[in-house]
Amino acid sequence: MKKILSVVGTLAVLGAISTSVFAVEFEREIKARQSVMQIYAFNLGILGAMAKGEKEYEAGLAQTAANNLNAAILMNNGAMWPMGSDMSAPGLAGKTRAKANIWTSFPKVVETHKSLAVASAAMADVAGTGLTAIRSNIGAVGKGCQSCHEAFRAPKK
Ligand code: HEC
């Protein structure tokens, strides 16, 4: 009996270790993709604040923010999204809000990203030309973010 208990104990410890190794396995990828999202949000935030009149329009800054946003969106981030690195994986609850349907929704998820890329390229074409240009393009960019989040990102707890 004692032996069985200690075997069970050992298995439980092994289980805990393999769970944490599993989580650590995806930690870098999750951190990287969340950082890319933060770069999106930072640059879109500058354009959004200008569009709302909360920040004074400044052509150089607007153009730079739009260029940065577009460059980040054009990066190939495939390696940051390894299959199984979703919030339902052991050890990943609370570390990622990526839903498992990302990996079962091809090509929809790729198309969602592409429509954002079209909108951000249009923004980058004109952001330095004036506030009106930002205002007429920002809706499509925001929609590109939102449609993906609605489908593939879990709400904040
Ligand atoms: C193709 C889908 C997709 C698109 C397009 C997309 N996102 Fe995300 N975003 C996600 C997913 C999935 C997560 C959750 C990632 C995770 O927690 O691992 C996320 C997370 C985030 C986060 C939280 C990052 C963190 O630190 O946890 C921010 C901020 C964000 N996105 C902003 C944006 C903005 C701004 C845009 C548009 C310019 C955008 N996203 C476009 C899918 C997308």
GROMACS .gro file of N, CA and C and ligand atoms in nm:
model
  514
    1MET      N    1   0.084  -0.121   0.000
    1MET     CA    2   0.000   0.000   0.000
    1MET      C    3   0.087   0.125   0.000
    2LYS      N    4   0.186   0.121   0.090
    2LYS     CA    5   0.275   0.236   0.099
    2LYS      C    6   0.343   0.260  -0.037
    3LYS      N    7   0.383   0.145  -0.098
    3LYS     CA    8   0.452   0.154  -0.225
    3LYS      C    9   0.361   0.216  -0.333
    4ILE      N   10   0.236   0.168  -0.333
    4ILE     CA   11   0.141   0.221  -0.432
    4ILE      C   12   0.124   0.372  -0.413
    5LEU      N   13   0.110   0.411  -0.287
    5LEU     CA   14   0.093   0.554  -0.259
    5LEU      C   15   0.212   0.635  -0.310
    6SER      N   16   0.331   0.578  -0.288
    6SER     CA   17   0.448   0.657  -0.330
    6SER      C   18   0.457   0.661  -0.483
    7VAL      N   19   0.410   0.553  -0.548
    7VAL     CA   20   0.408   0.557  -0.695
    7VAL      C   21   0.310   0.664  -0.742
    8VAL      N   22   0.194   0.665  -0.678
    8VAL     CA   23   0.093   0.766  -0.714
    8VAL      C   24   0.152   0.906  -0.692
    9GLY      N   25   0.221   0.921  -0.577
    9GLY     CA   26   0.283   1.050  -0.547
    9GLY      C   27   0.383   1.089  -0.654
   10THR      N   28   0.465   0.993  -0.694
   10THR     CA   29   0.566   1.021  -0.797
   10THR      C   30   0.499   1.062  -0.928
   11LEU      N   31   0.393   0.991  -0.963
   11LEU     CA   32   0.324   1.025  -1.088
   11LEU      C   33   0.267   1.166  -1.082
   12ALA      N   34   0.213   1.200  -0.964
   12ALA     CA   35   0.157   1.335  -0.950
   12ALA      C   36   0.266   1.439  -0.969
   13VAL      N   37   0.383   1.413  -0.910
   13VAL     CA   38   0.494   1.508  -0.924
   13VAL      C   39   0.537   1.517  -1.070
   14LEU      N   40   0.549   1.400  -1.135
   14LEU     CA   41   0.588   1.401  -1.277
   14LEU      C   42   0.485   1.479  -1.359
   15GLY      N   43   0.358   1.456  -1.325
   15GLY     CA   44   0.251   1.527  -1.396
   15GLY      C   45   0.269   1.677  -1.382
   16ALA      N   46   0.297   1.721  -1.261
   16ALA     CA   47   0.313   1.864  -1.236
   16ALA      C   48   0.433   1.918  -1.314
   17ILE      N   49   0.542   1.841  -1.314
   17ILE     CA   50   0.662   1.887  -1.385
   17ILE      C   51   0.632   1.897  -1.535
   18SER      N   52   0.570   1.790  -1.591
   18SER     CA   53   0.552   1.794  -1.736
   18SER      C   54   0.454   1.906  -1.773
   19THR      N   55   0.358   1.935  -1.687
   19THR     CA   56   0.266   2.046  -1.716
   19THR      C   57   0.344   2.178  -1.721
   20SER      N   58   0.434   2.198  -1.625
   20SER     CA   59   0.504   2.325  -1.624
   20SER      C   60   0.605   2.334  -1.740
   21VAL      N   61   0.665   2.221  -1.776
   21VAL     CA   62   0.757   2.222  -1.891
   21VAL      C   63   0.679   2.258  -2.016
   22PHE      N   64   0.559   2.201  -2.025
   22PHE     CA   65   0.473   2.226  -2.140
   22PHE      C   66   0.441   2.375  -2.153
   23ALA      N   67   0.405   2.435  -2.037
   23ALA     CA   68   0.372   2.577  -2.039
   23ALA      C   69   0.494   2.660  -2.076
   24VAL      N   70   0.611   2.625  -2.019
   24VAL     CA   71   0.733   2.699  -2.048
   24VAL      C   72   0.768   2.687  -2.197
   25GLU      N   73   0.731   2.573  -2.253
   25GLU     CA   74   0.761   2.549  -2.395
   25GLU      C   75   0.703   2.660  -2.484
   26PHE      N   76   0.583   2.709  -2.447
   26PHE     CA   77   0.517   2.809  -2.532
   26PHE      C   78   0.531   2.951  -2.478
   27GLU      N   79   0.602   2.965  -2.367
   27GLU     CA   80   0.606   3.096  -2.302
   27GLU      C   81   0.666   3.204  -2.394
   28ARG      N   82   0.773   3.169  -2.462
   28ARG     CA   83   0.838   3.267  -2.550
   28ARG      C   84   0.748   3.307  -2.666
   29GLU      N   85   0.682   3.208  -2.723
   29GLU     CA   86   0.594   3.236  -2.837
   29GLU      C   87   0.478   3.327  -2.794
   30ILE      N   88   0.421   3.294  -2.679
   30ILE     CA   89   0.306   3.371  -2.630
   30ILE      C   90   0.350   3.515  -2.599
   31LYS      N   91   0.465   3.527  -2.534
   31LYS     CA   92   0.517   3.660  -2.501
   31LYS      C   93   0.541   3.740  -2.630
   32ALA      N   94   0.599   3.674  -2.729
   32ALA     CA   95   0.631   3.743  -2.855
   32ALA      C   96   0.504   3.791  -2.925
   33ARG      N   97   0.403   3.704  -2.933
   33ARG     CA   98   0.284   3.747  -3.008
   33ARG      C   99   0.206   3.854  -2.932
   34GLN      N  100   0.207   3.845  -2.798
   34GLN     CA  101   0.140   3.950  -2.720
   34GLN      C  102   0.214   4.083  -2.735
   35SER      N  103   0.347   4.075  -2.748
   35SER     CA  104   0.425   4.198  -2.769
   35SER      C  105   0.395   4.260  -2.905
   36VAL      N  106   0.379   4.177  -3.006
   36VAL     CA  107   0.343   4.229  -3.139
   36VAL      C  108   0.209   4.300  -3.130
   37MET      N  109   0.115   4.238  -3.058
   37MET     CA  110  -0.018   4.300  -3.041
   37MET      C  111  -0.004   4.435  -2.970
   38GLN      N  112   0.088   4.442  -2.873
   38GLN     CA  113   0.109   4.569  -2.803
   38GLN      C  114   0.165   4.675  -2.898
   39ILE      N  115   0.249   4.632  -2.991
   39ILE     CA  116   0.302   4.726  -3.091
   39ILE      C  117   0.189   4.776  -3.181
   40TYR      N  118   0.101   4.684  -3.220
   40TYR     CA  119  -0.018   4.726  -3.296
   40TYR      C  120  -0.091   4.834  -3.216
   41ALA      N  121  -0.122   4.798  -3.090
   41ALA     CA  122  -0.208   4.885  -3.008
   41ALA      C  123  -0.143   5.021  -2.982
   42PHE      N  124  -0.011   5.020  -2.962
   42PHE     CA  125   0.059   5.146  -2.935
   42PHE      C  126   0.047   5.241  -3.055
   43ASN      N  127   0.074   5.190  -3.172
   43ASN     CA  128   0.072   5.275  -3.291
   43ASN      C  129  -0.070   5.314  -3.332
   44LEU      N  130  -0.161   5.219  -3.323
   44LEU     CA  131  -0.300   5.252  -3.353
   44LEU      C  132  -0.353   5.353  -3.251
   45GLY      N  133  -0.303   5.344  -3.128
   45GLY     CA  134  -0.346   5.437  -3.023
   45GLY      C  135  -0.309   5.581  -3.056
   46ILE      N  136  -0.192   5.601  -3.116
   46ILE     CA  137  -0.151   5.736  -3.156
   46ILE      C  138  -0.247   5.790  -3.262
   47LEU      N  139  -0.276   5.706  -3.361
   47LEU     CA  140  -0.366   5.749  -3.469
   47LEU      C  141  -0.508   5.771  -3.415
   48GLY      N  142  -0.549   5.684  -3.325
   48GLY     CA  143  -0.683   5.695  -3.267
   48GLY      C  144  -0.699   5.823  -3.186
   49ALA      N  145  -0.595   5.855  -3.108
   49ALA     CA  146  -0.601   5.977  -3.026
   49ALA      C  147  -0.608   6.101  -3.116
   50MET      N  148  -0.535   6.099  -3.227
   50MET     CA  149  -0.542   6.212  -3.320
   50MET      C  150  -0.681   6.220  -3.384
   51ALA      N  151  -0.734   6.103  -3.424
   51ALA     CA  152  -0.865   6.101  -3.489
   51ALA      C  153  -0.973   6.157  -3.396
   52LYS      N  154  -0.960   6.127  -3.267
   52LYS     CA  155  -1.060   6.173  -3.171
   52LYS      C  156  -1.036   6.316  -3.125
   53GLY      N  157  -0.924   6.373  -3.167
   53GLY     CA  158  -0.894   6.509  -3.125
   53GLY      C  159  -0.833   6.517  -2.986
   54GLU      N  160  -0.792   6.404  -2.933
   54GLU     CA  161  -0.730   6.404  -2.800
   54GLU      C  162  -0.582   6.437  -2.809
   55LYS      N  163  -0.529   6.424  -2.928
   55LYS     CA  164  -0.388   6.451  -2.951
   55LYS      C  165  -0.381   6.535  -3.078
   56GLU      N  166  -0.296   6.634  -3.076
   56GLU     CA  167  -0.286   6.721  -3.192
   56GLU      C  168  -0.230   6.646  -3.312
   57TYR      N  169  -0.289   6.669  -3.429
   57TYR     CA  170  -0.237   6.603  -3.548
   57TYR      C  171  -0.098   6.655  -3.581
   58GLU      N  172  -0.011   6.559  -3.608
   58GLU     CA  173   0.125   6.596  -3.647
   58GLU      C  174   0.165   6.498  -3.757
   59ALA      N  175   0.188   6.550  -3.876
   59ALA     CA  176   0.201   6.465  -3.994
   59ALA      C  177   0.311   6.360  -3.979
   60GLY      N  178   0.428   6.403  -3.929
   60GLY     CA  179   0.541   6.310  -3.919
   60GLY      C  180   0.511   6.194  -3.825
   61LEU      N  181   0.454   6.228  -3.710
   61LEU     CA  182   0.422   6.125  -3.611
   61LEU      C  183   0.312   6.032  -3.661
   62ALA      N  184   0.213   6.091  -3.728
   62ALA     CA  185   0.103   6.009  -3.782
   62ALA      C  186   0.156   5.911  -3.886
   63GLN      N  187   0.242   5.962  -3.973
   63GLN     CA  188   0.296   5.875  -4.078
   63GLN      C  189   0.383   5.764  -4.018
   64THR      N  190   0.464   5.800  -3.919
   64THR     CA  191   0.549   5.699  -3.854
   64THR      C  192   0.465   5.592  -3.785
   65ALA      N  193   0.361   5.634  -3.713
   65ALA     CA  194   0.276   5.537  -3.644
   65ALA      C  195   0.210   5.443  -3.745
   66ALA      N  196   0.163   5.500  -3.856
   66ALA     CA  197   0.097   5.417  -3.958
   66ALA      C  198   0.197   5.323  -4.024
   67ASN      N  199   0.319   5.372  -4.048
   67ASN     CA  200   0.423   5.286  -4.107
   67ASN      C  201   0.458   5.172  -4.012
   68ASN      N  202   0.475   5.206  -3.883
   68ASN     CA  203   0.510   5.103  -3.785
   68ASN      C  204   0.401   4.997  -3.774
   69LEU      N  205   0.277   5.045  -3.768
   69LEU     CA  206   0.164   4.952  -3.759
   69LEU      C  207   0.164   4.859  -3.880
   70ASN      N  208   0.180   4.919  -3.997
   70ASN     CA  209   0.178   4.837  -4.119
   70ASN      C  210   0.294   4.738  -4.122
   71ALA      N  211   0.412   4.783  -4.080
   71ALA     CA  212   0.529   4.694  -4.079
   71ALA      C  213   0.507   4.577  -3.984
   72ALA      N  214   0.452   4.606  -3.866
   72ALA     CA  215   0.428   4.498  -3.769
   72ALA      C  216   0.325   4.400  -3.823
   73ILE      N  217   0.225   4.452  -3.892
   73ILE     CA  218   0.121   4.365  -3.947
   73ILE      C  219   0.176   4.279  -4.061
   74LEU      N  220   0.275   4.332  -4.133
   74LEU     CA  221   0.332   4.257  -4.245
   74LEU      C  222   0.432   4.150  -4.201
   75MET      N  223   0.477   4.154  -4.076
   75MET     CA  224   0.571   4.052  -4.029
   75MET      C  225   0.507   3.914  -4.039
   76ASN      N  226   0.586   3.816  -4.073
   76ASN     CA  227   0.535   3.679  -4.069
   76ASN      C  228   0.552   3.625  -3.928
   77ASN      N  229   0.440   3.613  -3.858
   77ASN     CA  230   0.442   3.574  -3.717
   77ASN      C  231   0.406   3.428  -3.696
   78GLY      N  232   0.409   3.350  -3.802
   78GLY     CA  233   0.362   3.212  -3.792
   78GLY      C  234   0.424   3.134  -3.677
   79ALA      N  235   0.554   3.153  -3.653
   79ALA     CA  236   0.623   3.075  -3.549
   79ALA      C  237   0.580   3.114  -3.408
   80MET      N  238   0.509   3.228  -3.397
   80MET     CA  239   0.462   3.270  -3.264
   80MET      C  240   0.328   3.205  -3.227
   81TRP      N  241   0.274   3.129  -3.320
   81TRP     CA  242   0.142   3.070  -3.299
   81TRP      C  243   0.148   2.918  -3.314
   82PRO      N  244   0.232   2.850  -3.234
   82PRO     CA  245   0.239   2.704  -3.248
   82PRO      C  246   0.108   2.637  -3.207
   83MET      N  247   0.071   2.536  -3.281
   83MET     CA  248  -0.053   2.465  -3.250
   83MET      C  249  -0.048   2.414  -3.106
   84GLY      N  250  -0.157   2.427  -3.037
   84GLY     CA  251  -0.163   2.379  -2.898
   84GLY      C  252  -0.128   2.485  -2.797
   85SER      N  253  -0.094   2.607  -2.841
   85SER     CA  254  -0.055   2.711  -2.745
   85SER      C  255  -0.175   2.799  -2.710
   86ASP      N  256  -0.290   2.737  -2.697
   86ASP     CA  257  -0.411   2.812  -2.664
   86ASP      C  258  -0.443   2.802  -2.515
   87MET      N  259  -0.540   2.879  -2.474
   87MET     CA  260  -0.572   2.891  -2.331
   87MET      C  261  -0.627   2.763  -2.268
   88SER      N  262  -0.668   2.667  -2.350
   88SER     CA  263  -0.720   2.542  -2.292
   88SER      C  264  -0.609   2.439  -2.272
   89ALA      N  265  -0.487   2.470  -2.315
   89ALA     CA  266  -0.376   2.376  -2.297
   89ALA      C  267  -0.334   2.373  -2.150
   90PRO      N  268  -0.285   2.257  -2.104
   90PRO     CA  269  -0.246   2.249  -1.963
   90PRO      C  270  -0.142   2.354  -1.927
   91GLY      N  271  -0.166   2.426  -1.822
   91GLY     CA  272  -0.070   2.525  -1.774
   91GLY      C  273  -0.082   2.661  -1.841
   92LEU      N  274  -0.167   2.675  -1.941
   92LEU     CA  275  -0.172   2.803  -2.014
   92LEU      C  276  -0.292   2.891  -1.979
   93ALA      N  277  -0.383   2.840  -1.897
   93ALA     CA  278  -0.495   2.924  -1.856
   93ALA      C  279  -0.439   3.046  -1.782
   94GLY      N  280  -0.484   3.163  -1.818
   94GLY     CA  281  -0.436   3.285  -1.754
   94GLY      C  282  -0.309   3.341  -1.818
   95LYS      N  283  -0.244   3.261  -1.904
   95LYS     CA  284  -0.122   3.310  -1.970
   95LYS      C  285  -0.150   3.359  -2.111
   96THR      N  286  -0.254   3.303  -2.170
   96THR     CA  287  -0.290   3.344  -2.306
   96THR      C  288  -0.441   3.350  -2.317
   97ARG      N  289  -0.487   3.438  -2.404
   97ARG     CA  290  -0.631   3.445  -2.430
   97ARG      C  291  -0.662   3.390  -2.569
   98ALA      N  292  -0.562   3.327  -2.632
   98ALA     CA  293  -0.583   3.271  -2.766
   98ALA      C  294  -0.675   3.149  -2.757
   99LYS      N  295  -0.780   3.149  -2.836
   99LYS     CA  296  -0.874   3.038  -2.833
   99LYS      C  297  -0.827   2.926  -2.928
  100ALA      N  298  -0.865   2.804  -2.891
  100ALA     CA  299  -0.819   2.687  -2.968
  100ALA      C  300  -0.870   2.690  -3.112
  101ASN      N  301  -0.981   2.761  -3.137
  101ASN     CA  302  -1.036   2.761  -3.273
  101ASN      C  303  -0.946   2.832  -3.375
  102ILE      N  304  -0.844   2.902  -3.329
  102ILE     CA  305  -0.749   2.965  -3.423
  102ILE      C  306  -0.691   2.857  -3.515
  103TRP      N  307  -0.661   2.742  -3.456
  103TRP     CA  308  -0.590   2.638  -3.532
  103TRP      C  309  -0.685   2.547  -3.611
  104THR      N  310  -0.814   2.570  -3.595
  104THR     CA  311  -0.909   2.488  -3.670
  104THR      C  312  -0.991   2.575  -3.765
  105SER      N  313  -0.951   2.701  -3.778
  105SER     CA  314  -1.032   2.794  -3.856
  105SER      C  315  -0.959   2.846  -3.980
  106PHE      N  316  -0.870   2.765  -4.035
  106PHE     CA  317  -0.809   2.808  -4.161
  106PHE      C  318  -0.909   2.788  -4.273
  107PRO      N  319  -0.918   2.877  -4.372
  107PRO     CA  320  -0.833   2.995  -4.386
  107PRO      C  321  -0.891   3.121  -4.321
  108LYS      N  322  -0.999   3.108  -4.244
  108LYS     CA  323  -1.066   3.229  -4.194
  108LYS      C  324  -0.972   3.320  -4.115
  109VAL      N  325  -0.889   3.259  -4.032
  109VAL     CA  326  -0.801   3.340  -3.947
  109VAL      C  327  -0.699   3.416  -4.033
  110VAL      N  328  -0.652   3.352  -4.140
  110VAL     CA  329  -0.556   3.417  -4.230
  110VAL      C  330  -0.625   3.531  -4.306
  111GLU      N  331  -0.748   3.505  -4.348
  111GLU     CA  332  -0.822   3.609  -4.420
  111GLU      C  333  -0.849   3.730  -4.330
  112THR      N  334  -0.877   3.703  -4.205
  112THR     CA  335  -0.901   3.812  -4.109
  112THR      C  336  -0.776   3.900  -4.099
  113HIS      N  337  -0.661   3.834  -4.091
  113HIS     CA  338  -0.535   3.908  -4.083
  113HIS      C  339  -0.510   3.985  -4.212
  114LYS      N  340  -0.543   3.922  -4.326
  114LYS     CA  341  -0.522   3.989  -4.455
  114LYS      C  342  -0.607   4.114  -4.468
  115SER      N  343  -0.730   4.109  -4.420
  115SER     CA  344  -0.815   4.227  -4.434
  115SER      C  345  -0.762   4.341  -4.346
  116LEU      N  346  -0.703   4.306  -4.234
  116LEU     CA  347  -0.638   4.409  -4.151
  116LEU      C  348  -0.518   4.468  -4.227
  117ALA      N  349  -0.442   4.381  -4.296
  117ALA     CA  350  -0.324   4.429  -4.370
  117ALA      C  351  -0.365   4.525  -4.482
  118VAL      N  352  -0.478   4.497  -4.547
  118VAL     CA  353  -0.527   4.587  -4.653
  118VAL      C  354  -0.561   4.723  -4.592
  119ALA      N  355  -0.631   4.721  -4.479
  119ALA     CA  356  -0.672   4.846  -4.413
  119ALA      C  357  -0.550   4.924  -4.363
  120SER      N  358  -0.451   4.853  -4.308
  120SER     CA  359  -0.335   4.926  -4.254
  120SER      C  360  -0.247   4.981  -4.365
  121ALA      N  361  -0.244   4.911  -4.481
  121ALA     CA  362  -0.168   4.964  -4.596
  121ALA      C  363  -0.234   5.092  -4.647
  122ALA      N  364  -0.368   5.091  -4.651
  122ALA     CA  365  -0.441   5.211  -4.695
  122ALA      C  366  -0.413   5.327  -4.599
  123MET      N  367  -0.409   5.298  -4.471
  123MET     CA  368  -0.378   5.401  -4.371
  123MET      C  369  -0.236   5.454  -4.392
  124ALA      N  370  -0.141   5.363  -4.415
  124ALA     CA  371  -0.001   5.405  -4.431
  124ALA      C  372   0.018   5.488  -4.558
  125ASP      N  373  -0.069   5.469  -4.656
  125ASP     CA  374  -0.059   5.547  -4.780
  125ASP      C  375  -0.089   5.695  -4.756
  126VAL      N  376  -0.174   5.724  -4.658
  126VAL     CA  377  -0.225   5.861  -4.649
  126VAL      C  378  -0.211   5.929  -4.512
  127ALA      N  379  -0.162   5.855  -4.410
  127ALA     CA  380  -0.167   5.910  -4.273
  127ALA      C  381  -0.096   6.045  -4.260
  128GLY      N  382   0.007   6.067  -4.342
  128GLY     CA  383   0.082   6.192  -4.331
  128GLY      C  384   0.018   6.308  -4.405
  129THR      N  385  -0.095   6.283  -4.473
  129THR     CA  386  -0.153   6.389  -4.556
  129THR      C  387  -0.258   6.472  -4.484
  130GLY      N  388  -0.299   6.428  -4.365
  130GLY     CA  389  -0.395   6.511  -4.292
  130GLY      C  390  -0.487   6.428  -4.203
  131LEU      N  391  -0.553   6.501  -4.115
  131LEU     CA  392  -0.641   6.438  -4.016
  131LEU      C  393  -0.760   6.369  -4.082
  132THR      N  394  -0.811   6.430  -4.189
  132THR     CA  395  -0.926   6.371  -4.258
  132THR      C  396  -0.893   6.231  -4.308
  133ALA      N  397  -0.772   6.215  -4.358
  133ALA     CA  398  -0.730   6.085  -4.411
  133ALA      C  399  -0.727   5.980  -4.299
  134ILE      N  400  -0.678   6.020  -4.183
  134ILE     CA  401  -0.675   5.926  -4.069
  134ILE      C  402  -0.817   5.890  -4.030
  135ARG      N  403  -0.901   5.992  -4.021
  135ARG     CA  404  -1.039   5.967  -3.977
  135ARG      C  405  -1.113   5.876  -4.075
  136SER      N  406  -1.084   5.888  -4.203
  136SER     CA  407  -1.160   5.804  -4.296
  136SER      C  408  -1.103   5.663  -4.308
  137ASN      N  409  -0.985   5.639  -4.253
  137ASN     CA  410  -0.927   5.504  -4.263
  137ASN      C  411  -0.924   5.427  -4.132
  138ILE      N  412  -0.942   5.495  -4.021
  138ILE     CA  413  -0.920   5.428  -3.893
  138ILE      C  414  -1.029   5.324  -3.860
  139GLY      N  415  -1.148   5.350  -3.910
  139GLY     CA  416  -1.257   5.257  -3.882
  139GLY      C  417  -1.227   5.117  -3.935
  140ALA      N  418  -1.175   5.113  -4.058
  140ALA     CA  419  -1.146   4.983  -4.120
  140ALA      C  420  -1.034   4.910  -4.046
  141VAL      N  421  -0.936   4.986  -3.998
  141VAL     CA  422  -0.826   4.923  -3.923
  141VAL      C  423  -0.882   4.865  -3.792
  142GLY      N  424  -0.957   4.946  -3.721
  142GLY     CA  425  -1.014   4.901  -3.595
  142GLY      C  426  -1.103   4.778  -3.613
  143LYS      N  427  -1.176   4.778  -3.722
  143LYS     CA  428  -1.264   4.665  -3.751
  143LYS      C  429  -1.182   4.538  -3.776
  144GLY      N  430  -1.066   4.557  -3.840
  144GLY     CA  431  -0.977   4.442  -3.865
  144GLY      C  432  -0.930   4.378  -3.735
  145CYS      N  433  -0.897   4.461  -3.637
  145CYS     CA  434  -0.856   4.409  -3.506
  145CYS      C  435  -0.975   4.340  -3.439
  146GLN      N  436  -1.085   4.411  -3.438
  146GLN     CA  437  -1.202   4.367  -3.363
  146GLN      C  438  -1.258   4.235  -3.415
  147SER      N  439  -1.263   4.219  -3.546
  147SER     CA  440  -1.326   4.097  -3.599
  147SER      C  441  -1.244   3.974  -3.561
  148CYS      N  442  -1.113   3.990  -3.554
  148CYS     CA  443  -1.031   3.875  -3.512
  148CYS      C  444  -1.047   3.849  -3.363
  149HIS      N  445  -1.047   3.955  -3.286
  149HIS     CA  446  -1.062   3.936  -3.140
  149HIS      C  447  -1.196   3.869  -3.107
  150GLU      N  448  -1.300   3.913  -3.176
  150GLU     CA  449  -1.432   3.855  -3.148
  150GLU      C  450  -1.434   3.705  -3.174
  151ALA      N  451  -1.364   3.665  -3.279
  151ALA     CA  452  -1.368   3.523  -3.318
  151ALA      C  453  -1.265   3.438  -3.242
  152PHE      N  454  -1.149   3.495  -3.213
  152PHE     CA  455  -1.037   3.410  -3.172
  152PHE      C  456  -0.970   3.448  -3.039
  153ARG      N  457  -1.019   3.549  -2.972
  153ARG     CA  458  -0.960   3.588  -2.844
  153ARG      C  459  -1.067   3.585  -2.736
  154ALA      N  460  -1.034   3.523  -2.626
  154ALA     CA  461  -1.129   3.517  -2.515
  154ALA      C  462  -1.132   3.651  -2.444
  155PRO      N  463  -1.248   3.689  -2.388
  155PRO     CA  464  -1.253   3.816  -2.315
  155PRO      C  465  -1.163   3.811  -2.192
  156LYS      N  466  -1.125   3.929  -2.145
  156LYS     CA  467  -1.044   3.939  -2.022
  156LYS      C  468  -1.128   3.891  -1.907
  157LYS      N  469  -1.067   3.818  -1.816
  157LYS     CA  470  -1.143   3.769  -1.698
  157LYS      C  471  -1.162   3.884  -1.601
  158HEC     C1  472  -0.564   3.743  -3.673
  158HEC     C2  473  -0.621   3.775  -3.544
  158HEC     C3  474  -0.591   3.905  -3.474
  158HEC     C4  475  -0.580   4.030  -3.530
  158HEC     C5  476  -0.600   4.069  -3.675
  158HEC     C6  477  -0.550   4.120  -3.422
  158HEC     N1  478  -0.541   4.050  -3.304
  158HEC    FE1  479  -0.494   4.128  -3.122
  158HEC     N2  480  -0.500   3.943  -3.041
  158HEC     C7  481  -0.536   3.828  -3.107
  158HEC     C8  482  -0.528   3.715  -3.017
  158HEC     C9  483  -0.560   3.571  -3.050
  158HEC    C10  484  -0.483   3.767  -2.894
  158HEC    C11  485  -0.451   3.687  -2.767
  158HEC    C12  486  -0.302   3.648  -2.775
  158HEC    C13  487  -0.253   3.571  -2.653
  158HEC     O1  488  -0.294   3.607  -2.538
  158HEC     O2  489  -0.173   3.478  -2.669
  158HEC    C14  490  -0.468   3.910  -2.913
  158HEC    C15  491  -0.427   3.998  -2.812
  158HEC    C16  492  -0.422   4.136  -2.825
  158HEC    C17  493  -0.385   4.227  -2.719
  158HEC    C18  494  -0.345   4.189  -2.577
  158HEC    C19  495  -0.193   4.159  -2.577
  158HEC    C20  496  -0.137   4.118  -2.441
  158HEC     O3  497  -0.041   4.182  -2.393
  158HEC     O4  498  -0.189   4.021  -2.382
  158HEC    C21  499  -0.390   4.354  -2.772
  158HEC    C22  500  -0.358   4.484  -2.701
  158HEC    C23  501  -0.430   4.341  -2.911
  158HEC     N3  502  -0.448   4.207  -2.940
  158HEC    C24  503  -0.443   4.447  -2.999
  158HEC    C25  504  -0.469   4.433  -3.135
  158HEC    C26  505  -0.481   4.545  -3.227
  158HEC    C27  506  -0.468   4.691  -3.191
  158HEC    C28  507  -0.506   4.490  -3.350
  158HEC    C29  508  -0.527   4.561  -3.480
  158HEC    C30  509  -0.432   4.659  -3.523
  158HEC    C31  510  -0.510   4.346  -3.334
  158HEC     N4  511  -0.487   4.316  -3.203
  158HEC    C32  512  -0.531   4.257  -3.437
  158HEC    C33  513  -0.573   3.817  -3.238
  158HEC    C34  514  -0.569   3.919  -3.332
   0.00000   0.00000   0.00000
